[in-house]
MMTF fields as JSON, N, C-alpha, C and O atoms, coordinates in Angstrom:
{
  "mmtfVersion": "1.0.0",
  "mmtfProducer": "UNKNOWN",
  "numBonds": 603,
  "numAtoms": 604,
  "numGroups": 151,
  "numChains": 1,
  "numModels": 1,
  "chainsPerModel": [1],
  "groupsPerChain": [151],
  "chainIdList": ["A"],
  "bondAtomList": [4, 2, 8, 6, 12, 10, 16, 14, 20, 18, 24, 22, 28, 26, 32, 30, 36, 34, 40, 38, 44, 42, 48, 46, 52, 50, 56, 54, 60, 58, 64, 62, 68, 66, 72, 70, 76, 74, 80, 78, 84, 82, 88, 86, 92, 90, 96, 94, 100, 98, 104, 102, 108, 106, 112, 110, 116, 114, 120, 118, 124, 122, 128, 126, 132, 130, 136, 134, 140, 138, 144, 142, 148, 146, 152, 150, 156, 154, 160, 158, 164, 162, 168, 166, 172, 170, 176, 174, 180, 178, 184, 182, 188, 186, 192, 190, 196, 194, 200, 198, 204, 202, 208, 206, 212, 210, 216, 214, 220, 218, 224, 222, 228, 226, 232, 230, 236, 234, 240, 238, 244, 242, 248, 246, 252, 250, 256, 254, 260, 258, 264, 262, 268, 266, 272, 270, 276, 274, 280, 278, 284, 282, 288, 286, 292, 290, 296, 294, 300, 298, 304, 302, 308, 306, 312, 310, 316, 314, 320, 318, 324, 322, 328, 326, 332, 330, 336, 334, 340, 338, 344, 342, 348, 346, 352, 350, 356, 354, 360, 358, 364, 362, 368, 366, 372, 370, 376, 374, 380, 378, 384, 382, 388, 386, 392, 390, 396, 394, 400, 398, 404, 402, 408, 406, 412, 410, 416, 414, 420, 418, 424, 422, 428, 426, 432, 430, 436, 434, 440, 438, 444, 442, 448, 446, 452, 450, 456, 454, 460, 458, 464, 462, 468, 466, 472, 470, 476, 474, 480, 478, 484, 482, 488, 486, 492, 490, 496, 494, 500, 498, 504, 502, 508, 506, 512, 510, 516, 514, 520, 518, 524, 522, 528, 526, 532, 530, 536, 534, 540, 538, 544, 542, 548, 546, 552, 550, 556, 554, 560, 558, 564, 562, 568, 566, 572, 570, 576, 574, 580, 578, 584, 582, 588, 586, 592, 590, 596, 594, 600, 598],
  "bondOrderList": [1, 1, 1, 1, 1, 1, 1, 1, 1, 1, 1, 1, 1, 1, 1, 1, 1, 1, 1, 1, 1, 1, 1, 1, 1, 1, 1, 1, 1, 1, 1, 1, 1, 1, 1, 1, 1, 1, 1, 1, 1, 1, 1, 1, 1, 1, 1, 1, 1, 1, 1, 1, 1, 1, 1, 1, 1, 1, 1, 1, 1, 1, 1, 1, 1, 1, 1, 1, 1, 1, 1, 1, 1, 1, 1, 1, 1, 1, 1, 1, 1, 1, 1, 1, 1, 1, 1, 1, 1, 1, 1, 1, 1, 1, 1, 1, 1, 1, 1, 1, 1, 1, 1, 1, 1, 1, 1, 1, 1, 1, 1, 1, 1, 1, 1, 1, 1, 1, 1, 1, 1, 1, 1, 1, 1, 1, 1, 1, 1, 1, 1, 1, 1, 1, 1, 1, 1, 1, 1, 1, 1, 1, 1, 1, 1, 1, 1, 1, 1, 1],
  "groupList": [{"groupName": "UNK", "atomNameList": ["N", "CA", "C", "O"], "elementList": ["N", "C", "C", "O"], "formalChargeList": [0, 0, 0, 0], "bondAtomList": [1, 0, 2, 1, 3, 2], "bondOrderList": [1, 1, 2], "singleLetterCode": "X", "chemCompType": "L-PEPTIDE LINKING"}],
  "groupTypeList": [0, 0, 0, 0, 0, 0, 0, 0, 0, 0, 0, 0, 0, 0, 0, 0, 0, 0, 0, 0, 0, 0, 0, 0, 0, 0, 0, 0, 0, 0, 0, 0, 0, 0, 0, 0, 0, 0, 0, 0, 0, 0, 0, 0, 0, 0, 0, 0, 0, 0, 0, 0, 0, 0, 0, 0, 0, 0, 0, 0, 0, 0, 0, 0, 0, 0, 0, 0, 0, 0, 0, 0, 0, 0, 0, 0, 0, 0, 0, 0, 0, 0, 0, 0, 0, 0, 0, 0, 0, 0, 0, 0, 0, 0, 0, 0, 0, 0, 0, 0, 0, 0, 0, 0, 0, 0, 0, 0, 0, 0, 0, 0, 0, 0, 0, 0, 0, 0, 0, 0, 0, 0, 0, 0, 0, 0, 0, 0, 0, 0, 0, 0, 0, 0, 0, 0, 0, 0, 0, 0, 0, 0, 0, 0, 0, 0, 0, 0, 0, 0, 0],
  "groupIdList": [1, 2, 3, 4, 5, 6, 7, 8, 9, 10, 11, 12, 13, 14, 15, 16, 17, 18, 19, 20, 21, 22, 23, 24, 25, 26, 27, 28, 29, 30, 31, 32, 33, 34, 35, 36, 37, 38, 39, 40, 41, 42, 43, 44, 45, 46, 47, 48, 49, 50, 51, 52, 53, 54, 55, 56, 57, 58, 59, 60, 61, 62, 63, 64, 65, 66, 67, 68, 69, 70, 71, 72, 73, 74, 75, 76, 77, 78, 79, 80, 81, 82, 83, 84, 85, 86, 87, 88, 89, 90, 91, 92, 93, 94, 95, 96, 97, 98, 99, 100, 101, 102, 103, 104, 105, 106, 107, 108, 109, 110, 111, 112, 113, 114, 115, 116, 117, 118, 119, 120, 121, 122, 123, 124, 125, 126, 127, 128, 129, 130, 131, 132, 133, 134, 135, 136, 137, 138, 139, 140, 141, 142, 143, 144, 145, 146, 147, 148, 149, 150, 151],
  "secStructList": [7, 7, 7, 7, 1, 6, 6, 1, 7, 7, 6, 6, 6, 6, 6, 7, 7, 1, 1, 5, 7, 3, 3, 3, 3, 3, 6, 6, 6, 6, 3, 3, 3, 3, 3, 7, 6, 6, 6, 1, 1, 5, 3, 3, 3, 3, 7, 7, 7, 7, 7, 4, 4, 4, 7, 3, 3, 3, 7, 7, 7, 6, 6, 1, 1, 7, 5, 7, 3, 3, 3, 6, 6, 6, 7, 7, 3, 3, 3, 3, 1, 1, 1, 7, 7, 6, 6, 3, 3, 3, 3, 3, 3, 1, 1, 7, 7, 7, 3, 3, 3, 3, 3, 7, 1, 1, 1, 1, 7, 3, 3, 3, 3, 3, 6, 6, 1, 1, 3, 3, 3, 3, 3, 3, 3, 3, 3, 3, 6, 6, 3, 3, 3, 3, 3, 3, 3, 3, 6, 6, 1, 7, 7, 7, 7, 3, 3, 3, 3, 3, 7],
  "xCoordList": [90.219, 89.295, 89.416, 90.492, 88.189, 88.485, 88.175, 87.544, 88.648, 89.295, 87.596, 86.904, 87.623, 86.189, 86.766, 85.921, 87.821, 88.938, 88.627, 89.446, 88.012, 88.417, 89.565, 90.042, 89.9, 91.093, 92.205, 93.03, 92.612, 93.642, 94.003, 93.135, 95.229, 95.662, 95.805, 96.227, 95.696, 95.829, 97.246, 97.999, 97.553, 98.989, 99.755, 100.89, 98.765, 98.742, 99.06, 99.885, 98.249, 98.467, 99.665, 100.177, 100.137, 101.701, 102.662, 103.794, 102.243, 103.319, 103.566, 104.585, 102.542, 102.131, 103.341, 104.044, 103.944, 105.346, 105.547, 106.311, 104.937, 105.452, 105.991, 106.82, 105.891, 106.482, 106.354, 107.229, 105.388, 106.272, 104.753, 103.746, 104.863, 103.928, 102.513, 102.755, 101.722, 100.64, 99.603, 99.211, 99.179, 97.546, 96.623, 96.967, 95.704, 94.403, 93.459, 92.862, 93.375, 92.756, 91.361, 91.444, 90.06, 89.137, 88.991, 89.061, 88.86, 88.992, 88.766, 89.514, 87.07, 85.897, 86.637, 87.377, 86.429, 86.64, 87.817, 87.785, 88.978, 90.587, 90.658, 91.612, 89.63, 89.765, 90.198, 89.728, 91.352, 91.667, 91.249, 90.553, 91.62, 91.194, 91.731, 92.709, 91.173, 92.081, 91.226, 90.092, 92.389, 92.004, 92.101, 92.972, 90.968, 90.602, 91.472, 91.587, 92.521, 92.956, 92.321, 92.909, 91.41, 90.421, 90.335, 90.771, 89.707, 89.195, 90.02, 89.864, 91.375, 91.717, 91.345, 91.823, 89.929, 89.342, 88.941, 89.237, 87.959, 86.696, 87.621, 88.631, 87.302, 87.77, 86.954, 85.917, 87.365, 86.296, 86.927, 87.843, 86.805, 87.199, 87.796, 86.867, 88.578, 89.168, 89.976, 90.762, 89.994, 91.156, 92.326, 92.472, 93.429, 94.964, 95.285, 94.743, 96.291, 97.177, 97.943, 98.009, 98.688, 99.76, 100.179, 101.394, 99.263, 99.844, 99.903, 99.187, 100.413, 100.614, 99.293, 99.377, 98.018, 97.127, 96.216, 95.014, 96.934, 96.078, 97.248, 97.129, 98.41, 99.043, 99.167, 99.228, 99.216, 98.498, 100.424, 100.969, 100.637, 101.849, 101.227, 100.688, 101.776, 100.709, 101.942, 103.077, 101.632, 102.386, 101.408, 100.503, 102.581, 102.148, 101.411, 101.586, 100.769, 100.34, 101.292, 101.293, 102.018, 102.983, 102.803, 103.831, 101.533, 101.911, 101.368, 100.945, 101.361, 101.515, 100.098, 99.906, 98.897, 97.675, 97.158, 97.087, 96.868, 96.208, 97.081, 98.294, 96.8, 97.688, 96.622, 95.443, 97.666, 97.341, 97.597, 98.498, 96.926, 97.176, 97.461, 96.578, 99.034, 99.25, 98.81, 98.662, 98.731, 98.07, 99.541, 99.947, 100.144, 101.295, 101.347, 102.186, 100.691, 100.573, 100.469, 101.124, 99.291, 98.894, 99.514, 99.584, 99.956, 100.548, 98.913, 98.786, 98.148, 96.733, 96.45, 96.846, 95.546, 95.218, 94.218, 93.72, 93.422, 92.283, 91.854, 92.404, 90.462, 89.288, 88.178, 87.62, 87.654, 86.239, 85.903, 86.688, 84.474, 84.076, 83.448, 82.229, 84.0, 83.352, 83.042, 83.634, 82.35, 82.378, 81.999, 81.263, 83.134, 82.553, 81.293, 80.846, 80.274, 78.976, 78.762, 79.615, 77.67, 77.218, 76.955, 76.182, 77.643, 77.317, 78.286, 78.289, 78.947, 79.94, 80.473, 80.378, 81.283, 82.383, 83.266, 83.438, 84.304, 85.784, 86.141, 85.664, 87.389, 87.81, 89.182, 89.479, 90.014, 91.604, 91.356, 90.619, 92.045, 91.581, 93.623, 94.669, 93.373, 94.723, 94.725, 95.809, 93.617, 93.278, 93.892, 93.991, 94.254, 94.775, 94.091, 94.036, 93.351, 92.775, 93.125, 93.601, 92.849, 93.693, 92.837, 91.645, 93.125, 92.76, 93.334, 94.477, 92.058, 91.992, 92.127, 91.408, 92.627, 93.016, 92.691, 93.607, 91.434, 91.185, 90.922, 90.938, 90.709, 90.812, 89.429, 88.584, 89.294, 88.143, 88.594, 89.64, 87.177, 86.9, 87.768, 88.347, 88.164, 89.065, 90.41, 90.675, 91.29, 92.235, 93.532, 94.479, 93.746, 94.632, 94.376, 94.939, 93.093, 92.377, 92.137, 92.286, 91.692, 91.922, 90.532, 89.971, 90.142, 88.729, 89.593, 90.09, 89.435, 89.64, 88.439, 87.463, 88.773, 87.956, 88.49, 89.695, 87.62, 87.968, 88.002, 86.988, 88.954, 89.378, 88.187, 87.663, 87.648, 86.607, 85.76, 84.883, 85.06, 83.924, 83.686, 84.69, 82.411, 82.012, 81.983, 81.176, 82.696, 82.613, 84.266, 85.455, 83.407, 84.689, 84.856, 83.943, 85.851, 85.632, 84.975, 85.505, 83.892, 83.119, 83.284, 83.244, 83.444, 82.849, 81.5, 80.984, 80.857, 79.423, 79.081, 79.322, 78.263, 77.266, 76.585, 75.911, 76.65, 75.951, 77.276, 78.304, 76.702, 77.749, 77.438, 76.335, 79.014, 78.302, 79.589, 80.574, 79.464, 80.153, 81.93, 82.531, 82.261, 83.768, 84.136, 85.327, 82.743, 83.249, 82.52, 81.802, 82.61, 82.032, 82.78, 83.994, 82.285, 82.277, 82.667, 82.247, 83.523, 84.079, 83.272, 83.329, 82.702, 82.092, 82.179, 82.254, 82.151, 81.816, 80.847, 79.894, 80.868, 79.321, 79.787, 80.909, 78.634, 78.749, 79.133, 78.725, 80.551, 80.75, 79.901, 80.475, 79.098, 78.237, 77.959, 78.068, 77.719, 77.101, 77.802, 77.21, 79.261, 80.094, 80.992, 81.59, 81.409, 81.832, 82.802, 83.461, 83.171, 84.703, 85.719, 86.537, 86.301, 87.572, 88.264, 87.912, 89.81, 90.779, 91.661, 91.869, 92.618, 94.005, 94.927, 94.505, 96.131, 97.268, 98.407, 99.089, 98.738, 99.678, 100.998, 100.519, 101.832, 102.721, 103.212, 103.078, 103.663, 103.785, 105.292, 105.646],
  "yCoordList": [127.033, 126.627, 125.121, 124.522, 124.54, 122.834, 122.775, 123.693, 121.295, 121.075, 119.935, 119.404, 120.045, 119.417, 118.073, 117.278, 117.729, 116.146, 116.695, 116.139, 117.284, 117.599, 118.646, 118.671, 119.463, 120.465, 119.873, 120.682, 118.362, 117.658, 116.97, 116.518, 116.63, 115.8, 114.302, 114.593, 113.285, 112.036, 111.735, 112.438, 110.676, 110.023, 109.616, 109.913, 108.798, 107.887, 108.846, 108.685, 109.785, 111.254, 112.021, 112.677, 112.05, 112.725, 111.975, 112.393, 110.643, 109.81, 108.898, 108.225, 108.961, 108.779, 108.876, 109.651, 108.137, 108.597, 108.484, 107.668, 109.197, 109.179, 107.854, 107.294, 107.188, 106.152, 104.919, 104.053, 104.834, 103.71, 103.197, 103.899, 101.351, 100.713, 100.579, 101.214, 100.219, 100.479, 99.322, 99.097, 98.544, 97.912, 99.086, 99.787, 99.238, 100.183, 99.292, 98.317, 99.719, 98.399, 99.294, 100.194, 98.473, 99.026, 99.222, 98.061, 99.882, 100.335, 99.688, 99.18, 99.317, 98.473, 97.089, 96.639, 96.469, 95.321, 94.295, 93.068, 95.273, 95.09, 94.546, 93.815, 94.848, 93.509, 94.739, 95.86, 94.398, 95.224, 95.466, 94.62, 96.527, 96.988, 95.582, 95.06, 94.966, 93.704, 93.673, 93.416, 94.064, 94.275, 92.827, 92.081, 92.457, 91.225, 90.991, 91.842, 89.482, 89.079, 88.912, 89.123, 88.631, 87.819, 88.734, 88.336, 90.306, 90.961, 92.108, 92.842, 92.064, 93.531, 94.99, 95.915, 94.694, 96.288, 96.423, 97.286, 95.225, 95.024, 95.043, 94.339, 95.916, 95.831, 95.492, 96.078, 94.792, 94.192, 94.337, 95.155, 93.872, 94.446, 92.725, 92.316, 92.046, 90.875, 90.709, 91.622, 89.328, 89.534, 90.004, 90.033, 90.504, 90.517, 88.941, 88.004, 88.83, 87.737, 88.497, 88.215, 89.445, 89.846, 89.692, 89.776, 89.433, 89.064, 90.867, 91.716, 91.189, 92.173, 92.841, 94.069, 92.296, 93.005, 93.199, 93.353, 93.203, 93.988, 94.941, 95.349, 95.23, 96.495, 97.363, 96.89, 98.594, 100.058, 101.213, 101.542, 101.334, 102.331, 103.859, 104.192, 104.576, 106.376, 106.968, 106.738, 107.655, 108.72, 110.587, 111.074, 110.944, 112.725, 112.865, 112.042, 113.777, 114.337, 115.669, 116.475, 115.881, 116.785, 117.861, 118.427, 118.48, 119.822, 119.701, 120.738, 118.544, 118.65, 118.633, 118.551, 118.689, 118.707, 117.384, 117.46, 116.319, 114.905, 113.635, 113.767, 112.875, 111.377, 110.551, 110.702, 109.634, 108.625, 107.245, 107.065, 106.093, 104.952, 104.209, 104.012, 103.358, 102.757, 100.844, 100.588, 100.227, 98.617, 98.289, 98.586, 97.492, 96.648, 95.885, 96.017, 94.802, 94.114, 94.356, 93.784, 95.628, 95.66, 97.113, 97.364, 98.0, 99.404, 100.371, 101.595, 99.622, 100.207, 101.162, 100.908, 102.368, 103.325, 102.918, 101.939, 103.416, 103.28, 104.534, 105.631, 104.088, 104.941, 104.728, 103.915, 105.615, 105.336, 105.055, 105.409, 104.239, 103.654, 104.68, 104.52, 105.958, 106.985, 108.024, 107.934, 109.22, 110.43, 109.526, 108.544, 110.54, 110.267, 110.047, 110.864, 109.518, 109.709, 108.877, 108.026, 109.076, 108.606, 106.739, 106.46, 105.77, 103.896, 103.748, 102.803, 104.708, 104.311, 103.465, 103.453, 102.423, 101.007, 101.769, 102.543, 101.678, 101.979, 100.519, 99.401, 101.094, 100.204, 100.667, 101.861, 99.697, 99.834, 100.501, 100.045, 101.513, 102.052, 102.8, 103.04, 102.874, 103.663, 104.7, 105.283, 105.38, 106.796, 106.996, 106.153, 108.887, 108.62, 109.698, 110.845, 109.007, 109.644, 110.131, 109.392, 111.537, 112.375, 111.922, 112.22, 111.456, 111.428, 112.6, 113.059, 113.017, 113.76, 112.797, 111.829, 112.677, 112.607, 112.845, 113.364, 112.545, 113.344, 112.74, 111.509, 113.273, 112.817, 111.742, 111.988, 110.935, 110.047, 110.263, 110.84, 109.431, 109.619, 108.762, 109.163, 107.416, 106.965, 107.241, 106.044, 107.641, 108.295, 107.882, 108.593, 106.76, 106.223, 105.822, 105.176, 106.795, 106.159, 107.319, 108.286, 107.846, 108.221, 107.874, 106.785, 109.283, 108.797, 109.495, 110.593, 108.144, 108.643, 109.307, 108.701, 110.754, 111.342, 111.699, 111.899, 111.779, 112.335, 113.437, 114.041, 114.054, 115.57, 116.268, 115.75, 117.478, 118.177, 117.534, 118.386, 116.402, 116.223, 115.623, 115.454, 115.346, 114.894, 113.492, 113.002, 112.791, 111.487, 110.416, 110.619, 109.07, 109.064, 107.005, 106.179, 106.855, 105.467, 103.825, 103.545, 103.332, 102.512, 101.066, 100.624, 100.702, 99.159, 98.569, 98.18, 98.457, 97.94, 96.937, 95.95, 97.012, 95.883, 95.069, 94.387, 94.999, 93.984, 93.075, 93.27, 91.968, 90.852, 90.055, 89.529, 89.843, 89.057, 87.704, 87.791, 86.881, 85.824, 86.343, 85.889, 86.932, 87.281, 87.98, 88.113, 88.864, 89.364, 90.485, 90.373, 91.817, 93.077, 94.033, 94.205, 94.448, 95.531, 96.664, 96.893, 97.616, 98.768, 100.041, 100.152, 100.619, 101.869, 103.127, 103.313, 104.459, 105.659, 106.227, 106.486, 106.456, 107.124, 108.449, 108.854, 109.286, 110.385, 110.087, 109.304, 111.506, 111.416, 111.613, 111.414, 111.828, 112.023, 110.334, 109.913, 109.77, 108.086, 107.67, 106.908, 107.564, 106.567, 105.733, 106.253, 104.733, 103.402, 103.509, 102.507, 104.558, 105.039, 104.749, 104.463, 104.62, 104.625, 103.954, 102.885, 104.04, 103.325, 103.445, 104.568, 102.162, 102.629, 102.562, 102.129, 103.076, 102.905, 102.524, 103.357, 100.72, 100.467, 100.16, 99.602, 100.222, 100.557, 98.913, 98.234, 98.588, 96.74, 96.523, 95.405],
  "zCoordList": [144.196, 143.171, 142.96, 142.986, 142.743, 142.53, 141.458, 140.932, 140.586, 139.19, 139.299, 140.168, 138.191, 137.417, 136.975, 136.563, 136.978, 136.787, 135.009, 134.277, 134.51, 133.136, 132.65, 131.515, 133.675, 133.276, 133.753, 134.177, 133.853, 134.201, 133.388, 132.642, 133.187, 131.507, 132.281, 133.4, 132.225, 132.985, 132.75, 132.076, 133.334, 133.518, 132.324, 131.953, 131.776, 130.485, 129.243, 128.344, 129.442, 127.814, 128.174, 127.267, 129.203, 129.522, 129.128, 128.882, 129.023, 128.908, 127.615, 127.458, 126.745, 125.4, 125.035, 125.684, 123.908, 123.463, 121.668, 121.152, 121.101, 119.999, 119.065, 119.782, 117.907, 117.196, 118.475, 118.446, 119.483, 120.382, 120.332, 120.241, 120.439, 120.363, 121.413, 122.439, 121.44, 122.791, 122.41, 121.264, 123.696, 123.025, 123.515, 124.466, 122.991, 123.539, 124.426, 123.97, 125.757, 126.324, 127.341, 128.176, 126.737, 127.219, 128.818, 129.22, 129.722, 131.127, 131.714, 132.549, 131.418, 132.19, 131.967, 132.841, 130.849, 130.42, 130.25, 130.148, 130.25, 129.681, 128.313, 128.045, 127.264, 126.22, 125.32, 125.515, 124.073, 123.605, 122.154, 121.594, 121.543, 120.247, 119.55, 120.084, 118.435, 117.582, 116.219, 115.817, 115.798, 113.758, 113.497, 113.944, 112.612, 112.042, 111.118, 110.235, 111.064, 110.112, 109.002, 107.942, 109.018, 107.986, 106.953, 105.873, 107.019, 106.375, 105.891, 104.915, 107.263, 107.426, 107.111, 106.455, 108.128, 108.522, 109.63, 110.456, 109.732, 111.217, 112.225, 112.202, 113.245, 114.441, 115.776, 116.088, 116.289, 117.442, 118.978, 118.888, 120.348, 121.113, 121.83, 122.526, 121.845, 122.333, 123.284, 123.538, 124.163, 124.936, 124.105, 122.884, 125.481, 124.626, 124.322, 124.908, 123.275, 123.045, 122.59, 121.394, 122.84, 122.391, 121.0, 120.824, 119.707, 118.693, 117.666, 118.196, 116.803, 116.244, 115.827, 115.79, 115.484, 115.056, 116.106, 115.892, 117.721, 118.258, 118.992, 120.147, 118.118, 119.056, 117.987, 116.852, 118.171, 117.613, 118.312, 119.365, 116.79, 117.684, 116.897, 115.841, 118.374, 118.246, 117.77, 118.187, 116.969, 116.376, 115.911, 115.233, 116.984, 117.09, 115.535, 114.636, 115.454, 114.159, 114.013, 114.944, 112.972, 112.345, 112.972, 113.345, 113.288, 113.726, 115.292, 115.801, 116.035, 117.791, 118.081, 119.294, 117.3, 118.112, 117.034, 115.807, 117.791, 117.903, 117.438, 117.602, 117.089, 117.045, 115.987, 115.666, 115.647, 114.888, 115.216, 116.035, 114.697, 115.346, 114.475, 113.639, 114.269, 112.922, 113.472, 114.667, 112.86, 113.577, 112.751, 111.627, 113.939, 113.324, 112.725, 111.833, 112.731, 111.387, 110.341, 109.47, 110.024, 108.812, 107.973, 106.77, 109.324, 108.658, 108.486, 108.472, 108.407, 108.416, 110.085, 111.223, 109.502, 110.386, 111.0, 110.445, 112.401, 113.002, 112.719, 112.812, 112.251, 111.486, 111.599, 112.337, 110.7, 110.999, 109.814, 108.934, 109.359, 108.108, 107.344, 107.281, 106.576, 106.077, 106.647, 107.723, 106.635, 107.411, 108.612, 108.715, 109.888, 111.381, 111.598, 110.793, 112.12, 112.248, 113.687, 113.941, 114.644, 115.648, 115.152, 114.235, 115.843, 115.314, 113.976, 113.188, 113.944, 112.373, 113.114, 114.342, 112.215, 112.554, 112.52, 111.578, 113.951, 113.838, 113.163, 113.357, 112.112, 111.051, 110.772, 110.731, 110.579, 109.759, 108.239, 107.364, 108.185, 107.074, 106.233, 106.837, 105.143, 104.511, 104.8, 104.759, 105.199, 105.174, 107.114, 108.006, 107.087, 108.493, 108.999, 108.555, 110.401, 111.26, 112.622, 113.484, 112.811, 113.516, 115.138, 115.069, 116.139, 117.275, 118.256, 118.261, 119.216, 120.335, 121.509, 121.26, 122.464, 123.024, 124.463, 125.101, 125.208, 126.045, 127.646, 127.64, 128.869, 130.221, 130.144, 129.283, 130.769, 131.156, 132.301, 132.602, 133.511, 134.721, 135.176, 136.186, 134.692, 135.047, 135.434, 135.327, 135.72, 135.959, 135.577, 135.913, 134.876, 134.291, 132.153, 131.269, 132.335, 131.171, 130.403, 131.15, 128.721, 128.045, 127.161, 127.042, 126.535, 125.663, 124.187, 123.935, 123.41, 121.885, 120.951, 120.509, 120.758, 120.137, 118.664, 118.507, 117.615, 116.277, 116.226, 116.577, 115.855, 115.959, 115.382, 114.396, 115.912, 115.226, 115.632, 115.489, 116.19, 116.578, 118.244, 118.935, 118.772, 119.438, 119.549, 120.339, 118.917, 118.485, 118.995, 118.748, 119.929, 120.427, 120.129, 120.142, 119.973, 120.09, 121.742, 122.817, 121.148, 122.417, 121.681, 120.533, 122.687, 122.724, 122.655, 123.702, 121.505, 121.807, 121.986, 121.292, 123.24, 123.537, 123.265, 124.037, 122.047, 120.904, 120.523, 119.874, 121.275, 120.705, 119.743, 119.591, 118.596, 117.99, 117.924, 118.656, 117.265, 116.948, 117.385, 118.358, 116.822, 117.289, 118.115, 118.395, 118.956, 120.395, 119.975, 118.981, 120.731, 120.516, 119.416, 119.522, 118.709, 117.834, 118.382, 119.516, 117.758, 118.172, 116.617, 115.392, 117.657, 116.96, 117.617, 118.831, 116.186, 117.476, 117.906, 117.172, 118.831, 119.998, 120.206, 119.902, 120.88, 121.416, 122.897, 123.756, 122.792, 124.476, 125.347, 126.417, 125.485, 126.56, 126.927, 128.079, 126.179, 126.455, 126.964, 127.728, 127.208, 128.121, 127.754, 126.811, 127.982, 127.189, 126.706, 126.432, 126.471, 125.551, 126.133, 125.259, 127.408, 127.883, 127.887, 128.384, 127.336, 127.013, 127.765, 128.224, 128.221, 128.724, 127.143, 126.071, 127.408, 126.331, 127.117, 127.713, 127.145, 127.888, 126.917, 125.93, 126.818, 126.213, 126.376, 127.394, 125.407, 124.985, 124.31, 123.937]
}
């Protein structure tokens, strides 16, 4: 029987480690997740510079099904701006949001989904002044894939 590359867990989600730090780095692009000093919420998609508010440490969710992403600098969660919805702003938020975790086509790469929904974190294409905007889309559209390289 041949595997659909979706009933395979990738490299990267086996190796995920609990309390340990990661940048989230877009597949296509390499530019990574980076929480805005300025405002501390907006999240946009930037080169790395290695500075603290763009590394994200994952921690299991208590009972073993999804993860959370704490932003080092700020202790703030990655979220979404109010109920999940299709173009919501992923945003640093107090509130903690449970991530899924799932295979992309990439094979070293990982699509962050909000638990319970269809909804996954992208990089959008609409640039503006500080680089691209990070919102969630439906998986089906694409764009979602992250590596989690461990920093």
């Amino acid at each position: 029987m041949l595997s659909n590359g979706r009933d395979r867990k990738p490299d990267s989600a086996a190796t995920l480690e609990s309390g340990h730090t990661y940048k989230l780095s877009h597949a296509r692009t390499r530019a990574v997740l980076d929480l805005s000093m300025k405002d501390w919420q907006s999240i946009k998609s930037a080169p790395w510079d290695a500075s603290d508010n763009q590394k994200w440490v994952a921690e299991r969710v208590g009972s073993g099904r999804g993860w959370t992403f704490r932003n080092v600098a700020t202790g703030l969660f990655l979220g979404a701006d109010g109920t999940p919805r299709p173009n919501a702003p992923v945003i640093a938020t107090r509130e903690e949001t449970t991530w899924d975790l799932q295979p992309a086509r990439e094979p070293s790469a990982l699509v962050l989904v909000v638990t319970g929904t269809r909804l996954c974190v992208v990089a959008d294409n609409a640039h503006n002044n500080s680089g691209p905007s990070v919102k969630l889309g439906a998986l089906h559209e694409g764009g979602g894939e992250w590596r989690l390289e461990k920093v």
